[in-house]
mmCIF file of C-alpha atoms in Angstrom:
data_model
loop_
_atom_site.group_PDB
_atom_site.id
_atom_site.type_symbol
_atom_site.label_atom_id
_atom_site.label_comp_id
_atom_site.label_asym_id
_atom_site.label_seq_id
_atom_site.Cartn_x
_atom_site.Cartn_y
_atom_site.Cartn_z
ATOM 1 C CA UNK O 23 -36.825 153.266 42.867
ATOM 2 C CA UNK O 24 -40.293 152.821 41.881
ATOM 3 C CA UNK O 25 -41.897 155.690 40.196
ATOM 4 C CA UNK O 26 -46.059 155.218 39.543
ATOM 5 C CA UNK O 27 -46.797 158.936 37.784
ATOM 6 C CA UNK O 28 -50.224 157.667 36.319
ATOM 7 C CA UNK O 29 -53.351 157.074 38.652
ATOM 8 C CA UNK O 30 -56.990 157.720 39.578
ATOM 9 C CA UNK O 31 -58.930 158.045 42.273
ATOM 10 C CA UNK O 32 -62.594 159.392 43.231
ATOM 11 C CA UNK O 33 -62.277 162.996 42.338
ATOM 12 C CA UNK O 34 -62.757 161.189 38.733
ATOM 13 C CA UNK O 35 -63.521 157.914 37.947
ATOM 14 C CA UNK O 36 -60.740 155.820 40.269
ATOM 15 C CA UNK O 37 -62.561 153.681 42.957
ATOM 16 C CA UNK O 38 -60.606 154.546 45.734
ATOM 17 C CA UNK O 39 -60.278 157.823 47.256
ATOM 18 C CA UNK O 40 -56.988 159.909 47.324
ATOM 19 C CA UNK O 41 -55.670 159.182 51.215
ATOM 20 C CA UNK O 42 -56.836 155.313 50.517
ATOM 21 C CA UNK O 43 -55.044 155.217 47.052
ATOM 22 C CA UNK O 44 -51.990 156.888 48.638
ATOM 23 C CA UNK O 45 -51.876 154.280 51.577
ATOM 24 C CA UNK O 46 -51.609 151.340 49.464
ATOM 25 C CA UNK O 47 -49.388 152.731 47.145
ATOM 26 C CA UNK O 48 -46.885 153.093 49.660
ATOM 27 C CA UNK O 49 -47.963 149.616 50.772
ATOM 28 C CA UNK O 50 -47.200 148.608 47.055
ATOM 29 C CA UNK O 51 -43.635 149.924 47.485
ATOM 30 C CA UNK O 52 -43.747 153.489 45.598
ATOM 31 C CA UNK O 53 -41.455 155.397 45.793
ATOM 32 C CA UNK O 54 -42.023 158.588 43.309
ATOM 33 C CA UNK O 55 -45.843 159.333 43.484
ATOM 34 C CA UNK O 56 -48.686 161.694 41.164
ATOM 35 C CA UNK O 57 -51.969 161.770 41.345
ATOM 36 C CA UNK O 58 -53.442 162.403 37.882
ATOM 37 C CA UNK O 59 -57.210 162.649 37.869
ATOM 38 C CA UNK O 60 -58.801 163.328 34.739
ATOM 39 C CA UNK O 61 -59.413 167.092 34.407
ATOM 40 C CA UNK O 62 -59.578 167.716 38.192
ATOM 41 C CA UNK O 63 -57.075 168.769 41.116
ATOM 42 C CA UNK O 64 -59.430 168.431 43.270
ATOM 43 C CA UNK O 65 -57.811 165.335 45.415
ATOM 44 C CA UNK O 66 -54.898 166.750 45.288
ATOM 45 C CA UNK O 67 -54.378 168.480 48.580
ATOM 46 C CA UNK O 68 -55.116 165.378 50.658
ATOM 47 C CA UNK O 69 -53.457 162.774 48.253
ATOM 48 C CA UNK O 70 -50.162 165.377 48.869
ATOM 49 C CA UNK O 71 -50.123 165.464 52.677
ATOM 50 C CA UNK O 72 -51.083 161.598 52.772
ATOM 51 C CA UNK O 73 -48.129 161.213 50.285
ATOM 52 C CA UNK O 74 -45.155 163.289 52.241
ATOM 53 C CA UNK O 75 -46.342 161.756 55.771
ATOM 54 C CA UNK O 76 -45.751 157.812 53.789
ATOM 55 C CA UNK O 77 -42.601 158.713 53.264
ATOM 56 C CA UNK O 78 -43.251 159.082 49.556
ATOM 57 C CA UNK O 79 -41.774 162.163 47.029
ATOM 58 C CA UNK O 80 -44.192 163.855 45.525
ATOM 59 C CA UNK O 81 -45.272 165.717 42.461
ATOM 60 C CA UNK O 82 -48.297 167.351 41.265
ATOM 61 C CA UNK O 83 -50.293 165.628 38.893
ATOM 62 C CA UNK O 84 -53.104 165.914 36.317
ATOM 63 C CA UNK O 85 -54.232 163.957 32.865
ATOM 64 C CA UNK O 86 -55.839 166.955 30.666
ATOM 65 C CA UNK O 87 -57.914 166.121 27.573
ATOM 66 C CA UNK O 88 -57.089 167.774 24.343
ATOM 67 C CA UNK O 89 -58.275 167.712 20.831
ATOM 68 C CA UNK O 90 -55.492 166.568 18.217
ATOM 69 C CA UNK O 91 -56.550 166.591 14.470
ATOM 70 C CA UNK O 92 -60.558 165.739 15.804
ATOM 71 C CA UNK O 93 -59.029 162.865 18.071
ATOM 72 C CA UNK O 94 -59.229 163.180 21.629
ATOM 73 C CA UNK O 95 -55.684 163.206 23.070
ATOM 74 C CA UNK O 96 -54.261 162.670 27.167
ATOM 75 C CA UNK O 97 -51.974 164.786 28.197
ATOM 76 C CA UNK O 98 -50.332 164.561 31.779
ATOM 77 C CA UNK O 99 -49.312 167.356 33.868
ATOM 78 C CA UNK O 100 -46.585 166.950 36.053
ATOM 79 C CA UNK O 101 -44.993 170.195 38.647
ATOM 80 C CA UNK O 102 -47.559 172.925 37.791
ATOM 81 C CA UNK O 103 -49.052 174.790 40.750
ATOM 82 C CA UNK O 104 -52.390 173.828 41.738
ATOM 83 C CA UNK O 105 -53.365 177.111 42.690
ATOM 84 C CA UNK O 106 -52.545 179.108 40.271
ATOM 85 C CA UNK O 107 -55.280 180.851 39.345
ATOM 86 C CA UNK O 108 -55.230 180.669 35.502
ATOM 87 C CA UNK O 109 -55.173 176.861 35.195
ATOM 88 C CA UNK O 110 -57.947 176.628 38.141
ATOM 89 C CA UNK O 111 -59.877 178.522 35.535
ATOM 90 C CA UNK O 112 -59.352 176.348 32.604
ATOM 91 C CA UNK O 113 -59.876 173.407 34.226
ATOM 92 C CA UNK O 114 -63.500 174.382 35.814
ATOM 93 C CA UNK O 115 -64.237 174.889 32.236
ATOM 94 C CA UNK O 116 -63.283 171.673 30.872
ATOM 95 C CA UNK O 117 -65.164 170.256 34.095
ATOM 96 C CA UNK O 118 -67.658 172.088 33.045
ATOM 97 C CA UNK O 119 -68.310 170.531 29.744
ATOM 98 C CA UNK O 120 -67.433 167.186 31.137
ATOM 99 C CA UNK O 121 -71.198 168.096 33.310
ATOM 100 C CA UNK O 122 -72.793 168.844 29.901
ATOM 101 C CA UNK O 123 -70.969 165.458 28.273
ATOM 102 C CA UNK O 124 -72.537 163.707 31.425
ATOM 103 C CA UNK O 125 -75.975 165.022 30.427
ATOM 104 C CA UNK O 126 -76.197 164.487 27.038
ATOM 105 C CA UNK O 127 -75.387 160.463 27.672
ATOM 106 C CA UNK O 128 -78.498 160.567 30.507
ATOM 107 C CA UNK O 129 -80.374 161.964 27.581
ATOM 108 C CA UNK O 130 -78.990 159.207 24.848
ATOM 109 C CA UNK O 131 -79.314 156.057 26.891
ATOM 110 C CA UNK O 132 -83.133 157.296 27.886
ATOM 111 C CA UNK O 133 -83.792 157.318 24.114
ATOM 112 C CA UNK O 134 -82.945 153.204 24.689
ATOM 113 C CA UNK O 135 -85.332 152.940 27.593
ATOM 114 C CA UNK O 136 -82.860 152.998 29.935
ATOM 115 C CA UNK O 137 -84.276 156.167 32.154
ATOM 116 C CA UNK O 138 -82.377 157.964 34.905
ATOM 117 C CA UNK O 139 -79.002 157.195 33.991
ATOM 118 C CA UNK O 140 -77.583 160.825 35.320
ATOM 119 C CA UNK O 141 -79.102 160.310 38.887
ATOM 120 C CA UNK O 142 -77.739 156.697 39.675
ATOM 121 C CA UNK O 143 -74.602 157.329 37.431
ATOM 122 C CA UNK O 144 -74.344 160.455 40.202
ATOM 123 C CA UNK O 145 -75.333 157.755 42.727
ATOM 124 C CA UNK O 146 -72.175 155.186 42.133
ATOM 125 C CA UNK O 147 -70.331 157.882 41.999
ATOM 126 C CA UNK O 148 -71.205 159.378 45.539
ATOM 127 C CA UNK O 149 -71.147 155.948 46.959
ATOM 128 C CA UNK O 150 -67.586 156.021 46.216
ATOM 129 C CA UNK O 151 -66.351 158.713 48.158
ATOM 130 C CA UNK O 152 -66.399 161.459 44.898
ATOM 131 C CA UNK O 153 -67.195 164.784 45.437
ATOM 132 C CA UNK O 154 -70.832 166.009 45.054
ATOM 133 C CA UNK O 155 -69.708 168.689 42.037
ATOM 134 C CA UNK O 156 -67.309 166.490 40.225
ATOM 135 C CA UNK O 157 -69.226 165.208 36.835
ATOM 136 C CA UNK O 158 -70.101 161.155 36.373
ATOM 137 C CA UNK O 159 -67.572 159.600 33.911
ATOM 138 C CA UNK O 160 -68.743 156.574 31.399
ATOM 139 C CA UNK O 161 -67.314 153.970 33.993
ATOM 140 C CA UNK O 162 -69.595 155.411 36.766
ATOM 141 C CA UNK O 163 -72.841 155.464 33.862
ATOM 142 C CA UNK O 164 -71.934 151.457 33.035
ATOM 143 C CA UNK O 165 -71.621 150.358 36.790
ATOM 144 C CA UNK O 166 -75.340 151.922 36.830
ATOM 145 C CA UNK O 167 -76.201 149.943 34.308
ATOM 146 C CA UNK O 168 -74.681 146.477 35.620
ATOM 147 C CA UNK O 169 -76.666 147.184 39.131
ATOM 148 C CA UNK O 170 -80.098 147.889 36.938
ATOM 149 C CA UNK O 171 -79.535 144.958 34.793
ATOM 150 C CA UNK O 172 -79.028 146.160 31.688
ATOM 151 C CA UNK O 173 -75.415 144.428 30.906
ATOM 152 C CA UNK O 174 -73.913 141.678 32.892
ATOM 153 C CA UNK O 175 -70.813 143.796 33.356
ATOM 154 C CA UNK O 176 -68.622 147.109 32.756
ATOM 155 C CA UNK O 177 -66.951 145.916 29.990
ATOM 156 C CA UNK O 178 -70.757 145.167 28.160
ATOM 157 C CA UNK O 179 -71.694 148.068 29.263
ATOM 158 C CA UNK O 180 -68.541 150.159 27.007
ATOM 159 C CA UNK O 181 -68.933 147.729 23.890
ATOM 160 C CA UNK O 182 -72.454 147.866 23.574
ATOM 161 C CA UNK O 183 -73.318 151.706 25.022
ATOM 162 C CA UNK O 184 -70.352 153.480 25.702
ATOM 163 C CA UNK O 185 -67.096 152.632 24.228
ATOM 164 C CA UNK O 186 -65.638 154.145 21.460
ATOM 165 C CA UNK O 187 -68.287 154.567 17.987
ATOM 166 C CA UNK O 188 -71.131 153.888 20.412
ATOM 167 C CA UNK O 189 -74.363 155.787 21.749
ATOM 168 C CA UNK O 190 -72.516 157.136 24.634
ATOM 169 C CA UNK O 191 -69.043 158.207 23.042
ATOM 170 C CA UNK O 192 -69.928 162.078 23.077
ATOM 171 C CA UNK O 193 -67.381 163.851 21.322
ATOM 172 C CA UNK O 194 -66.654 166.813 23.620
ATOM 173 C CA UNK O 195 -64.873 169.461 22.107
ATOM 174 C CA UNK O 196 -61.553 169.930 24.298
ATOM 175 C CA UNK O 197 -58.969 172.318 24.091
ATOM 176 C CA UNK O 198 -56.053 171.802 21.442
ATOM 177 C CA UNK O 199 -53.371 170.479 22.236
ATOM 178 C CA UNK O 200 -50.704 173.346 21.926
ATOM 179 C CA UNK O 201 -53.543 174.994 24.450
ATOM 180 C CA UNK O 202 -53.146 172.482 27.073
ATOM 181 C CA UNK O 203 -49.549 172.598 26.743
ATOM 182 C CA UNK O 204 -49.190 175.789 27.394
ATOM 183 C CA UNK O 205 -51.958 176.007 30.134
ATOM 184 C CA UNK O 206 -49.367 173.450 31.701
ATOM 185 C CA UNK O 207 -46.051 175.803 31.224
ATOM 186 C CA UNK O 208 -47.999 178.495 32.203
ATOM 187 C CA UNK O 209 -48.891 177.069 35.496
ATOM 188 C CA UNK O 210 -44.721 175.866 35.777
ATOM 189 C CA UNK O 211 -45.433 172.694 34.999
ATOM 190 C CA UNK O 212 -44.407 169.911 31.985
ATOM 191 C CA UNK O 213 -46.449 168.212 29.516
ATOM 192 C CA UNK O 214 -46.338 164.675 29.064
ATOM 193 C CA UNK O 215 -48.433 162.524 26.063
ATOM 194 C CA UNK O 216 -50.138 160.039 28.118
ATOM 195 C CA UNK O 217 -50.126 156.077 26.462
ATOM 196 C CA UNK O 218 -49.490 156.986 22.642
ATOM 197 C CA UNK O 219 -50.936 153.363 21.907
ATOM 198 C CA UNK O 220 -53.981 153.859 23.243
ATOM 199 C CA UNK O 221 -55.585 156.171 20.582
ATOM 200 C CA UNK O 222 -55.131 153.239 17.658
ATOM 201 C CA UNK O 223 -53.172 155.231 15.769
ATOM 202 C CA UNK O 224 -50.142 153.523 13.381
ATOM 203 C CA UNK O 225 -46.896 154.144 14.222
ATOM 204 C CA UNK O 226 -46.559 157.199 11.585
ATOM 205 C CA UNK O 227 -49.568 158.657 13.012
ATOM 206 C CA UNK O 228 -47.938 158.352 16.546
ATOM 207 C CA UNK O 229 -44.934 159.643 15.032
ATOM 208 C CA UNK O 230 -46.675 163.119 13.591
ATOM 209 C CA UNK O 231 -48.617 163.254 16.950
ATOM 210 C CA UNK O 232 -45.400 163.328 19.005
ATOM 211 C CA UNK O 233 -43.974 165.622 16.497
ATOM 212 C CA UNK O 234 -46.285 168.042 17.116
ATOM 213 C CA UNK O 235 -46.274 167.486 20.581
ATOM 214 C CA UNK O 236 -42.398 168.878 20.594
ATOM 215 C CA UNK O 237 -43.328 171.899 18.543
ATOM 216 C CA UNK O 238 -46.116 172.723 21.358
ATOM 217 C CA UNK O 239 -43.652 172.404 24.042
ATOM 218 C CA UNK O 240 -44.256 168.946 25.429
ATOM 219 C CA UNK O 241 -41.328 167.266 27.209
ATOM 220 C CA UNK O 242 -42.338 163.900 27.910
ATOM 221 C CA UNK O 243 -44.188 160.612 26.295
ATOM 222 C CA UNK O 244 -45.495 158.304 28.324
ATOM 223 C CA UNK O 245 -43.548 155.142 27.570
ATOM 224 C CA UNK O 246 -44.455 152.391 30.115
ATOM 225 C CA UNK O 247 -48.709 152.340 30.541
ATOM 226 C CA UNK O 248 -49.599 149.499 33.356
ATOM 227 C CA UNK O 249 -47.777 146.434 32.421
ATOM 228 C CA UNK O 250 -47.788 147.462 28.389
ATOM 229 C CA UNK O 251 -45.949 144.893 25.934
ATOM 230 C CA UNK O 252 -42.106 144.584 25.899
ATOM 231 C CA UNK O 253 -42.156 145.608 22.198
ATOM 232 C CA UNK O 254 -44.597 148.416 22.572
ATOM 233 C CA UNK O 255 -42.427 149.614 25.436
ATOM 234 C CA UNK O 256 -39.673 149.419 23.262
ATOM 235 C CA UNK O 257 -40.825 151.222 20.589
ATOM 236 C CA UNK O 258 -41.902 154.225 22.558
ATOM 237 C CA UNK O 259 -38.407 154.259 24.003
ATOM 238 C CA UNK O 260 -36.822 154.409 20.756
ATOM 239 C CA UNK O 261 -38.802 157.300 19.600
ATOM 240 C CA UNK O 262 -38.579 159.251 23.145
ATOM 241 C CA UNK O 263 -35.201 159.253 22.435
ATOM 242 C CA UNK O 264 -34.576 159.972 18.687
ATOM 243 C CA UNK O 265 -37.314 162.664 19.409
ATOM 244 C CA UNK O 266 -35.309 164.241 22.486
ATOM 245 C CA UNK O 267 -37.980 163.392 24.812
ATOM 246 C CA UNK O 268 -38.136 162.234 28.553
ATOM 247 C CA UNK O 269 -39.771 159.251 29.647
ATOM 248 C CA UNK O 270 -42.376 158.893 32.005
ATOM 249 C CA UNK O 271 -44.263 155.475 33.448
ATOM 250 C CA UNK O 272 -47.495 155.126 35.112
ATOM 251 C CA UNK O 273 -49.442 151.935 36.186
ATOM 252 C CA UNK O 274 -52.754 154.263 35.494
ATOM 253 C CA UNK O 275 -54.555 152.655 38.026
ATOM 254 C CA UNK O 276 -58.275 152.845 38.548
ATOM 255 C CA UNK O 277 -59.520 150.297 40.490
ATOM 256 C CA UNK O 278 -57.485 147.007 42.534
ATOM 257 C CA UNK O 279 -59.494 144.434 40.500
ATOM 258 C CA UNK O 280 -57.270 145.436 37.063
ATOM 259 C CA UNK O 281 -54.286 142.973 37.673
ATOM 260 C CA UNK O 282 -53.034 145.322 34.270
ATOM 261 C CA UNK O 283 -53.484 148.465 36.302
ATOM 262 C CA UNK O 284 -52.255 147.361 39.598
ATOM 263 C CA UNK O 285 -50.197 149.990 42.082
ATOM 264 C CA UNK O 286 -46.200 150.339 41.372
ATOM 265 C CA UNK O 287 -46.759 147.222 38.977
ATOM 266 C CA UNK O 288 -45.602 147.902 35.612
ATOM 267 C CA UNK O 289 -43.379 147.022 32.666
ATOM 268 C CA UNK O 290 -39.700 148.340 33.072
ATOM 269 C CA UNK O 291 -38.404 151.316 31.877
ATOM 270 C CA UNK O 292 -35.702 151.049 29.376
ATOM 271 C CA UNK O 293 -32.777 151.519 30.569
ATOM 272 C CA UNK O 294 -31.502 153.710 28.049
ATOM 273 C CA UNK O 295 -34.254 156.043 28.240
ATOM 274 C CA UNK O 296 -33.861 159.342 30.041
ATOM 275 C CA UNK O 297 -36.880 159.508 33.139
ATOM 276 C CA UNK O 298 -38.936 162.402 33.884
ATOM 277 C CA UNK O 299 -37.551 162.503 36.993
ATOM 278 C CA UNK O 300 -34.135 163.369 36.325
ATOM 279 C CA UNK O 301 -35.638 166.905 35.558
ATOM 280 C CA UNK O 302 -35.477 169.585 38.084
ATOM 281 C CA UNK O 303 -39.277 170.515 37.969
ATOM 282 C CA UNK O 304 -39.205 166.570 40.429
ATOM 283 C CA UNK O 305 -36.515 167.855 42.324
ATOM 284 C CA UNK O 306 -37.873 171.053 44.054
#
């Protein structure tokens, strides 16, 4: 079985909307599918019925943002109920600040005589299918800035204006992380730490971030991210199981020119580790 529970599509800052992404997942062979847009359920709905009528099992989906000892933190969201009413609530706040994040870069980047950043960063973003109130994200802002010239490409665009450190990396103050957790159990759904390498964090730092993960309820780590090292892989498996954790594995795709991030493609699973799946909440 291939399981991809890691992916992104319009309704945040994938490049393919949520039918489209669904379609050539199943094309890519997936089996097990989530959605997991970055603060938003709002292609949910379609990306479900699209889903079932592949011939794909489904779960709800969703990577939250969450503030961990002043780092910010992904956590997925896997089996909550999209309509319930009290995690609709929390996350039009979080989309709300995501609006004021979007703003504050417009601002920054037309301090570097780069003006109107907002309005075509709103622009990519509508030419790609997103909905008209879902916020620009930094990838949308740098593909603005490739089509006005200002870097050759997206990935100039995030080391010189909007990566991590740089003019456009606005700290946004998220919820903490036992928060999100339990805005997740709340809404009968399970936590998950999405990529643990990713925040550049040593392995004792991962270690005390997982920890206190478990005390707030979590259930899952991410172990396999898009096709991740062997050894990384590895490691993550080793500590989802000394830690009495599930595993989880995502190709966290974005776009179909990442050959890293590419549909149902990703570094095995160990087999020793004990999948998300296995839990009831992805057998309803």
């Amino acid at each position: 079985m291939i399981a991809d529970l890691h992916m992104h599509s319009t309704a945040s800052d994938g490049s393919l909307d949520p039918q489209e992404l669904m379609q050539r997942a199943s094309v890519a062979g997936v089996d097990l599918i989530a959605l997991t847009d970055h603060d938003c359920l709002d292609g949910l709905a379609v990306a479900e019925q699209t889903a079932r009528q592949l011939g794909m099992r489904w779960i709800s989906g969703v990577e939250l943002s969450a503030q961990w000892q002043g780092h910010t933190i992904h956590v997925l969201g896997y089996g909550f109920d999209p309509a319930s009413p009290d995690f609709v609530s929390a996350i039009q706040a979080v989309k709300t600040g995501r609006w004021q994040r979007a703003e504050q870069i417009d601002k920054r980047l037309e301090g570097k005589k780069m003006p109107g950043a907002l309005a075509g960063a709103m622009a990519v973003q509508k030419a790609a299918g997103s909905a008209a109130d879902s916020p620009p994200a930094r990838p949308h802002f740098a593909d603005w800035m490739v089509a006005e010239g200002y870097v050759r490409d997206r990935a100039e665009a995030f080391r010189k204006w909007l990566g991590s450190g740089k003019l456009g990396d606005i700290k946004q103050h998220w919820p903490e992380l036992p928060e999100v957790v339990e805005q997740l159990r709340a809404a009968g759904g399970m936590a998950v730490m999405a990529h643990p390498w990713h925040y550049g964090f040593t392995r004792a730092r991962v270690r005390r971030l997982l920890k206190d993960f478990a005390q707030a309820g979590g259930r899952g780590i991410e172990v396999v991210n898009g096709q991740q090292p062997v050894e990384q892989v590895a490691y993550l498996g080793k500590v989802s199981q000394e830690m009495g954790f599930l595993a989880s594995c995502g190709s966290d795709f974005h776009h179909p020119d990442s050959p890293w991030m590419a549909l149902g493609k990703m570094t095995a699973l160990p087999a020793d580790c004990e999948p998300v799946w296995n839990d009831p909440l992805f057998n309803r």
